[in-house]
CSV table of C-alpha atoms in Angstrom, one decimal:
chain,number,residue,atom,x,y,z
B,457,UNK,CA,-17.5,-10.3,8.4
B,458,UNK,CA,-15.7,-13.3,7.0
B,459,UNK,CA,-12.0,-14.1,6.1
B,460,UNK,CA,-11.2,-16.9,4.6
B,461,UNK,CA,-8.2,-18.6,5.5
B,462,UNK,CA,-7.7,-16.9,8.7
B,463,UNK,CA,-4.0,-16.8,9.1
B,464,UNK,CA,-2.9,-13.3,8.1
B,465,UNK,CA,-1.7,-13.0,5.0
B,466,UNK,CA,-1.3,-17.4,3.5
B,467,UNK,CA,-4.1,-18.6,2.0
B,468,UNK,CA,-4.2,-21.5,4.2
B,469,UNK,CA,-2.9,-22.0,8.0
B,470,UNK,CA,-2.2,-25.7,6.3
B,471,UNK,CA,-1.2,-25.4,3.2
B,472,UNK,CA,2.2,-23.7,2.4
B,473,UNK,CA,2.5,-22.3,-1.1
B,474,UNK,CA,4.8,-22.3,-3.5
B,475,UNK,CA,8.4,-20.3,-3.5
B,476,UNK,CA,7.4,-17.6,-6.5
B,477,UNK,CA,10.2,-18.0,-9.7
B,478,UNK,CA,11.1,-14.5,-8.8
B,479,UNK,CA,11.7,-15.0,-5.0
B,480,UNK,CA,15.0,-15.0,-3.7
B,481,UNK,CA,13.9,-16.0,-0.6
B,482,UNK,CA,10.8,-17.0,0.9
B,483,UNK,CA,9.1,-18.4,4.4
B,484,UNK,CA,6.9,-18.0,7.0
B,485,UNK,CA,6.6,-15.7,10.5
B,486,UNK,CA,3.9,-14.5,12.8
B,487,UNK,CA,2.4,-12.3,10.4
B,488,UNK,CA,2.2,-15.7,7.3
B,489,UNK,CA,3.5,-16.2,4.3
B,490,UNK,CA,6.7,-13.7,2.6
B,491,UNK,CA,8.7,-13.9,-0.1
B,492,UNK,CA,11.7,-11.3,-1.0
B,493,UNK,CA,12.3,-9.5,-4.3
B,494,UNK,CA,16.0,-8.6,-4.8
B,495,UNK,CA,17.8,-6.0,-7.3
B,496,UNK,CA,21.1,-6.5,-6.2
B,497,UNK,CA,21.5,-5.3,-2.6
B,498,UNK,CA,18.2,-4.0,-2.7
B,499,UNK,CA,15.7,-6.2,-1.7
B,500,UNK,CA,11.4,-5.4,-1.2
B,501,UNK,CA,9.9,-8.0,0.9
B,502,UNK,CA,6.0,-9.3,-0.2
B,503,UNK,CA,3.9,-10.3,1.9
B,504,UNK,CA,1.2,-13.2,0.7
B,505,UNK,CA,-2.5,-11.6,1.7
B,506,UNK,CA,-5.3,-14.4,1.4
B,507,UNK,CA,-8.6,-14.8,-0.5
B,508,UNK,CA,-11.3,-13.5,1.5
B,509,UNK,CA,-14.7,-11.4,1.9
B,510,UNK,CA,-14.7,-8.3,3.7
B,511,UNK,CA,-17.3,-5.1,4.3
B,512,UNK,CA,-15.7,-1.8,1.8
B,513,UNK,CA,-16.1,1.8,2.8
B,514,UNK,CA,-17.6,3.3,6.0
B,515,UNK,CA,-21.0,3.7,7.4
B,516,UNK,CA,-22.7,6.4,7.7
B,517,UNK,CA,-22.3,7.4,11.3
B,518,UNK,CA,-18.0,7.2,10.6
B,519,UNK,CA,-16.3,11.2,10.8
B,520,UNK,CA,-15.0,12.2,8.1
B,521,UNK,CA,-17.1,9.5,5.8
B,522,UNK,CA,-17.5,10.9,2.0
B,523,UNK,CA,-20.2,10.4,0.2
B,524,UNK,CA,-18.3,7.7,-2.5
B,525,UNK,CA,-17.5,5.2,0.2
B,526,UNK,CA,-20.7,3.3,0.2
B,527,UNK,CA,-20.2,0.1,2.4
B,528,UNK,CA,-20.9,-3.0,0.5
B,529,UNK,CA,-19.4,-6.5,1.0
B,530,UNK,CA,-16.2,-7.2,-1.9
B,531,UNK,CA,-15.1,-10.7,-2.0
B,532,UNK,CA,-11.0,-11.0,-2.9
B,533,UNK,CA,-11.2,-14.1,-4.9
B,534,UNK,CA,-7.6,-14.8,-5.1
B,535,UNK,CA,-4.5,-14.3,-3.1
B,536,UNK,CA,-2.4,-12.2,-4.3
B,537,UNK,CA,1.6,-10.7,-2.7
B,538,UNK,CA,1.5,-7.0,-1.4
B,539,UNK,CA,4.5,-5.3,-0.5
B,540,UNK,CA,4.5,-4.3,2.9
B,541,UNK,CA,5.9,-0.9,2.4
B,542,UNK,CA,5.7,1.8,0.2
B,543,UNK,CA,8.4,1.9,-2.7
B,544,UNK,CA,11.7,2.9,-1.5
B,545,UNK,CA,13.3,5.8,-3.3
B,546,UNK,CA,16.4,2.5,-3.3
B,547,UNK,CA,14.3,0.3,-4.8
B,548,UNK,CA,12.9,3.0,-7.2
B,549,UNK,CA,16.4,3.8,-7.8
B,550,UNK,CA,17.4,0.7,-8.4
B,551,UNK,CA,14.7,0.1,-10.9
B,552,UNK,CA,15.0,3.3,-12.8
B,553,UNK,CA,18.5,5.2,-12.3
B,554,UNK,CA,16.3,7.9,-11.2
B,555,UNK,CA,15.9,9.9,-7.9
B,556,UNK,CA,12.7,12.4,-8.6
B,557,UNK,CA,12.0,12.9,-4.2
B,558,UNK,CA,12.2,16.2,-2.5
B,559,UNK,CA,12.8,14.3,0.5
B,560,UNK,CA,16.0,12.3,-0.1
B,561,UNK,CA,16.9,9.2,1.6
B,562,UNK,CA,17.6,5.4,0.4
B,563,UNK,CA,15.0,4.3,3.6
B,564,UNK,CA,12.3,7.0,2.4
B,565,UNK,CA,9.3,6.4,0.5
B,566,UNK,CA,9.8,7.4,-3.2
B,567,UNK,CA,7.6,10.5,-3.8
B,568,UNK,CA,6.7,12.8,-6.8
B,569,UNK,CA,6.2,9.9,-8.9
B,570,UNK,CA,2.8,10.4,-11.5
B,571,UNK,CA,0.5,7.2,-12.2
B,572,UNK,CA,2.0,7.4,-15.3
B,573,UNK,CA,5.7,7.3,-14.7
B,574,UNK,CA,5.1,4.5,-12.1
B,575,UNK,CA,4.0,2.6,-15.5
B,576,UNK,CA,6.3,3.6,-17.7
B,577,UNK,CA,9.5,4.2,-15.9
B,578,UNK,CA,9.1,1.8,-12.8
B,579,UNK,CA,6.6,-1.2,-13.6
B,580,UNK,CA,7.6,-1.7,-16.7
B,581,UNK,CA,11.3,-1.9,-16.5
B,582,UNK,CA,11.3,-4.3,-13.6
B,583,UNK,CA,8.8,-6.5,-14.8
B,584,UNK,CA,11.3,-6.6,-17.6
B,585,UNK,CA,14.3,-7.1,-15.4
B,586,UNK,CA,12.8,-10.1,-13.2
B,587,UNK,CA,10.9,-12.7,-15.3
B,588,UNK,CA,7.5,-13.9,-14.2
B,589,UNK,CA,6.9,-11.1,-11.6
B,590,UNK,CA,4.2,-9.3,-14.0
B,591,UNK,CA,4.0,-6.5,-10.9
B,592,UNK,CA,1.3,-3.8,-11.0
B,593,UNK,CA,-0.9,-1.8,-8.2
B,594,UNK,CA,-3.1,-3.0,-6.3
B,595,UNK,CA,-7.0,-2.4,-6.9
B,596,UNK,CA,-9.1,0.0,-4.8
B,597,UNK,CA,-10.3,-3.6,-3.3
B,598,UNK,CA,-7.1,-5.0,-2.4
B,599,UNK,CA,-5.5,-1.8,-1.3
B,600,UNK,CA,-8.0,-1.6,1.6
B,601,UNK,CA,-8.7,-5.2,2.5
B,602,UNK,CA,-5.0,-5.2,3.0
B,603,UNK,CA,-4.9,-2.6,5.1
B,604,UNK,CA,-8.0,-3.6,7.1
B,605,UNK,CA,-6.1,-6.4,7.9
B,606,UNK,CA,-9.7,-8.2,9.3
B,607,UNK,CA,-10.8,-5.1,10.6
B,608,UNK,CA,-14.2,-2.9,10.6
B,609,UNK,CA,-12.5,0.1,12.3
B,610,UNK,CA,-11.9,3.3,11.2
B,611,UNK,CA,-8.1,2.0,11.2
B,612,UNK,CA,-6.2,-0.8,11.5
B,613,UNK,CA,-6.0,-0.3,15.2
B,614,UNK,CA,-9.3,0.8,16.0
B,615,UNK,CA,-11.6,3.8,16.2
B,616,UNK,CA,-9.5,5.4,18.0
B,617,UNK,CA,-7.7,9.0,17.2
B,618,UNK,CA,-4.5,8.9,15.2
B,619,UNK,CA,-1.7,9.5,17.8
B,620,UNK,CA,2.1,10.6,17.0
B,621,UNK,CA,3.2,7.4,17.9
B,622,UNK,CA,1.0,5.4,15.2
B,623,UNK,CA,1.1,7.1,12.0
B,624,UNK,CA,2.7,10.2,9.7
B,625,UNK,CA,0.4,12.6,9.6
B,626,UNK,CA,0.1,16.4,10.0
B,627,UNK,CA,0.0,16.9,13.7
B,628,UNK,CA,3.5,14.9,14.0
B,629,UNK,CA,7.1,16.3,13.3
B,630,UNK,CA,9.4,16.1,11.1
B,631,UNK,CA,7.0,17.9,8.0
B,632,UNK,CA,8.6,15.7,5.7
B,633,UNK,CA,8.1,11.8,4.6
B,634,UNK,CA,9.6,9.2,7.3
B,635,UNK,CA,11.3,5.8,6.7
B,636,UNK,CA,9.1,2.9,5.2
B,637,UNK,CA,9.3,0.7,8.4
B,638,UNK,CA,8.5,3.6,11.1
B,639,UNK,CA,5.8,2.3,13.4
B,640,UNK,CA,3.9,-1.1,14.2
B,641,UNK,CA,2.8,-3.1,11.2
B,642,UNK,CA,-0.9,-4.0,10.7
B,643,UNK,CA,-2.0,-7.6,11.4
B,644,UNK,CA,-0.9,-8.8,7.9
B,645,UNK,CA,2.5,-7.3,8.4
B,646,UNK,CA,2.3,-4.1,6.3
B,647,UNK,CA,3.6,-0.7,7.6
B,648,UNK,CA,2.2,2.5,7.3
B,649,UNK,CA,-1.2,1.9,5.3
B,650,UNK,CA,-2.1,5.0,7.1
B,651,UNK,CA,0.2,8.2,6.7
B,652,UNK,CA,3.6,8.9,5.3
B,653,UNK,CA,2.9,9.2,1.5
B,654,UNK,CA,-0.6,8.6,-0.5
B,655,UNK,CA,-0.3,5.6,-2.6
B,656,UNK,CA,-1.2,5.1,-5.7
B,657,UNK,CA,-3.8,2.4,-6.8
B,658,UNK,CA,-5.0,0.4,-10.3
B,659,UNK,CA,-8.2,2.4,-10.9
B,660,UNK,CA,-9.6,5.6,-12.8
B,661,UNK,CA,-11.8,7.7,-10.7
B,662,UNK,CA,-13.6,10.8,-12.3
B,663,UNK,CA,-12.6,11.1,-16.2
B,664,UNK,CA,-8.5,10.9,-16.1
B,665,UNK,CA,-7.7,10.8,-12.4
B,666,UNK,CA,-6.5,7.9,-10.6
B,667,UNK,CA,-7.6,7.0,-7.3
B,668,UNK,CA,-5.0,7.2,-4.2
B,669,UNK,CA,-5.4,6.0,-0.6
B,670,UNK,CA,-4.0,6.0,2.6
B,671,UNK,CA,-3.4,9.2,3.4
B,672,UNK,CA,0.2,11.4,3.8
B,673,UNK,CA,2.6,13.1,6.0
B,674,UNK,CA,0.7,16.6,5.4
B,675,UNK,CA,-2.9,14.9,5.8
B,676,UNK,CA,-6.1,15.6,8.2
B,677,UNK,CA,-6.4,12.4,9.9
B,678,UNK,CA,-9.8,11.9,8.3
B,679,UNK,CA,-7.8,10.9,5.2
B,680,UNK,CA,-5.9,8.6,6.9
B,681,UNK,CA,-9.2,6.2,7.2
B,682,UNK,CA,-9.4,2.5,6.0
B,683,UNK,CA,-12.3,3.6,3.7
B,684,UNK,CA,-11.3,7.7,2.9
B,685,UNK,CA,-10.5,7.7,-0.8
B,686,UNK,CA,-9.4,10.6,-3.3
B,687,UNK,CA,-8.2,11.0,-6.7
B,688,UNK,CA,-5.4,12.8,-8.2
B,689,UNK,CA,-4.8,13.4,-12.2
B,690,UNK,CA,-2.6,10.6,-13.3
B,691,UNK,CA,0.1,12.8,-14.1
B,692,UNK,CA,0.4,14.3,-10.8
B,693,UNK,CA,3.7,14.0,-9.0
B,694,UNK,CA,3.5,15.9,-5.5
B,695,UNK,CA,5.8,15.0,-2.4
B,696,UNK,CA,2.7,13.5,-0.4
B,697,UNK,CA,2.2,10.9,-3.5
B,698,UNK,CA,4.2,7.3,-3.9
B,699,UNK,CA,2.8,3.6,-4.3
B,700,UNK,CA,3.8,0.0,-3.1
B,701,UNK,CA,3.7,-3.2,-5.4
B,702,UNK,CA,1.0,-6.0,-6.2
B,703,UNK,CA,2.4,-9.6,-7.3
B,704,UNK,CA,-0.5,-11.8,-8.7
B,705,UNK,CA,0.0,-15.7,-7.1
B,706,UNK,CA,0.4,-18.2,-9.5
């Protein structure tokens, strides 16, 4: 497998991009490129993730492997920012007035949020509010070269099984969401790709529904896999279901 521009997440080890017109702060640390998006005193920090070519879905011998995760090789042909958490019920707050969680808490993943209103209600409103962001969802593609992270393993951290101490899943206490930043970050800097809340991504599956990945706080660990996908109606809005921003670059 190849990855172009092999620092994790800049699009060149050399070559520092540009400060994005809707940063309000921006730099570089061990896991590459970030840049911050502030609403007043909350703040989402982006993370750049480079152009690359990587093997998506599982093979056959992988437990758990579904029958729509055929592996074949998906080139990412541009870089694009990727929040490295879930939405915050703050920022979602901040964004929309709202507060539709069972699970309440500023440092909690927003949850029971549909497809739809994370259009409507969410995307729109602060793509309105902060000129030249033009945020969205990631694709199927980008969601799970991001959270590959360079990897071929079931997850980020390996084959291994999916311990209390590495992601929010069902055999871990409390039975509820956790805070965004709870455990070690992937190798590009994102937290929890695995666990907490489903997430939301760009594409229709079967007829209406809308594909989700990542897994949740109330999931098998089989659904927690880089490659394990599902699909939800698109006006579903359970309290194992949230999302995290995609910035084009440029």
């Amino acid at each position: 497998m190849t990855i172009h521009g092999q620092g994790p997440g800049c699009s060149s080890p050399h070559i520092q991009p540009d400060q994005p017109v809707w940063a309000a702060a921006f730099g570089q640390d061990v896991w590459g490129y970030w840049a911050e998006l502030a609403l007043g005193p909350v703040s989402q920090r982006l993370r750049q993730i480079a152009a690359g070519e990587f093997g998506m879905g599982s093979p056959a011998s992988e437990p758990g492997r579904k029958q729509d995760e055929w592996r074949r090789t998906v080139d990412i042909d541009q870089p694009f920012w990727l929040a490295d958490t879930a939405c915050s019920q703050a920022l979602w707050q901040a964004v929309t007035g709202q507060q539709p969680s069972r699970f309440r808490g500023d440092d909690l993943p927003v949850e029971q949020v549909s497809w739809d209103a994370v259009h409507v209600r969410f995307l729109s409103e602060l793509n309105r509010r902060v000129p030249g962001l033009n945020a969205m969802l990631p694709t199927e593609a980008q969601w799970e070269y991001a959270c590959r992270a360079g990897t071929a393993t079931v997850y980020h951290w390996g084959d291994g099984p999916v311990s209390p101490d590495l992601a929010h899943h069902e055999h871990r206490q409390p039975r509820q969401t956790v805070p965004v930043r709870s455990f070690e970050p992937n190798a590009w800097g994102l937290y929890q790709m695995h666990g907490n809340v489903m997430e939301w991504c760009a594409q229709n599956g079967r007829s209406e529904d809308r594909v989700v990945r990542g897994g949740a706080w109330n999931s098998h660990a089989h659904t927690l896999r880089s490659a394990s996908r599902l699909e939800r109606s698109r006006s579903s809005a359970r309290n194992d279901l949230g999302f995290r921003l995609a910035v084009p670059v440029g």
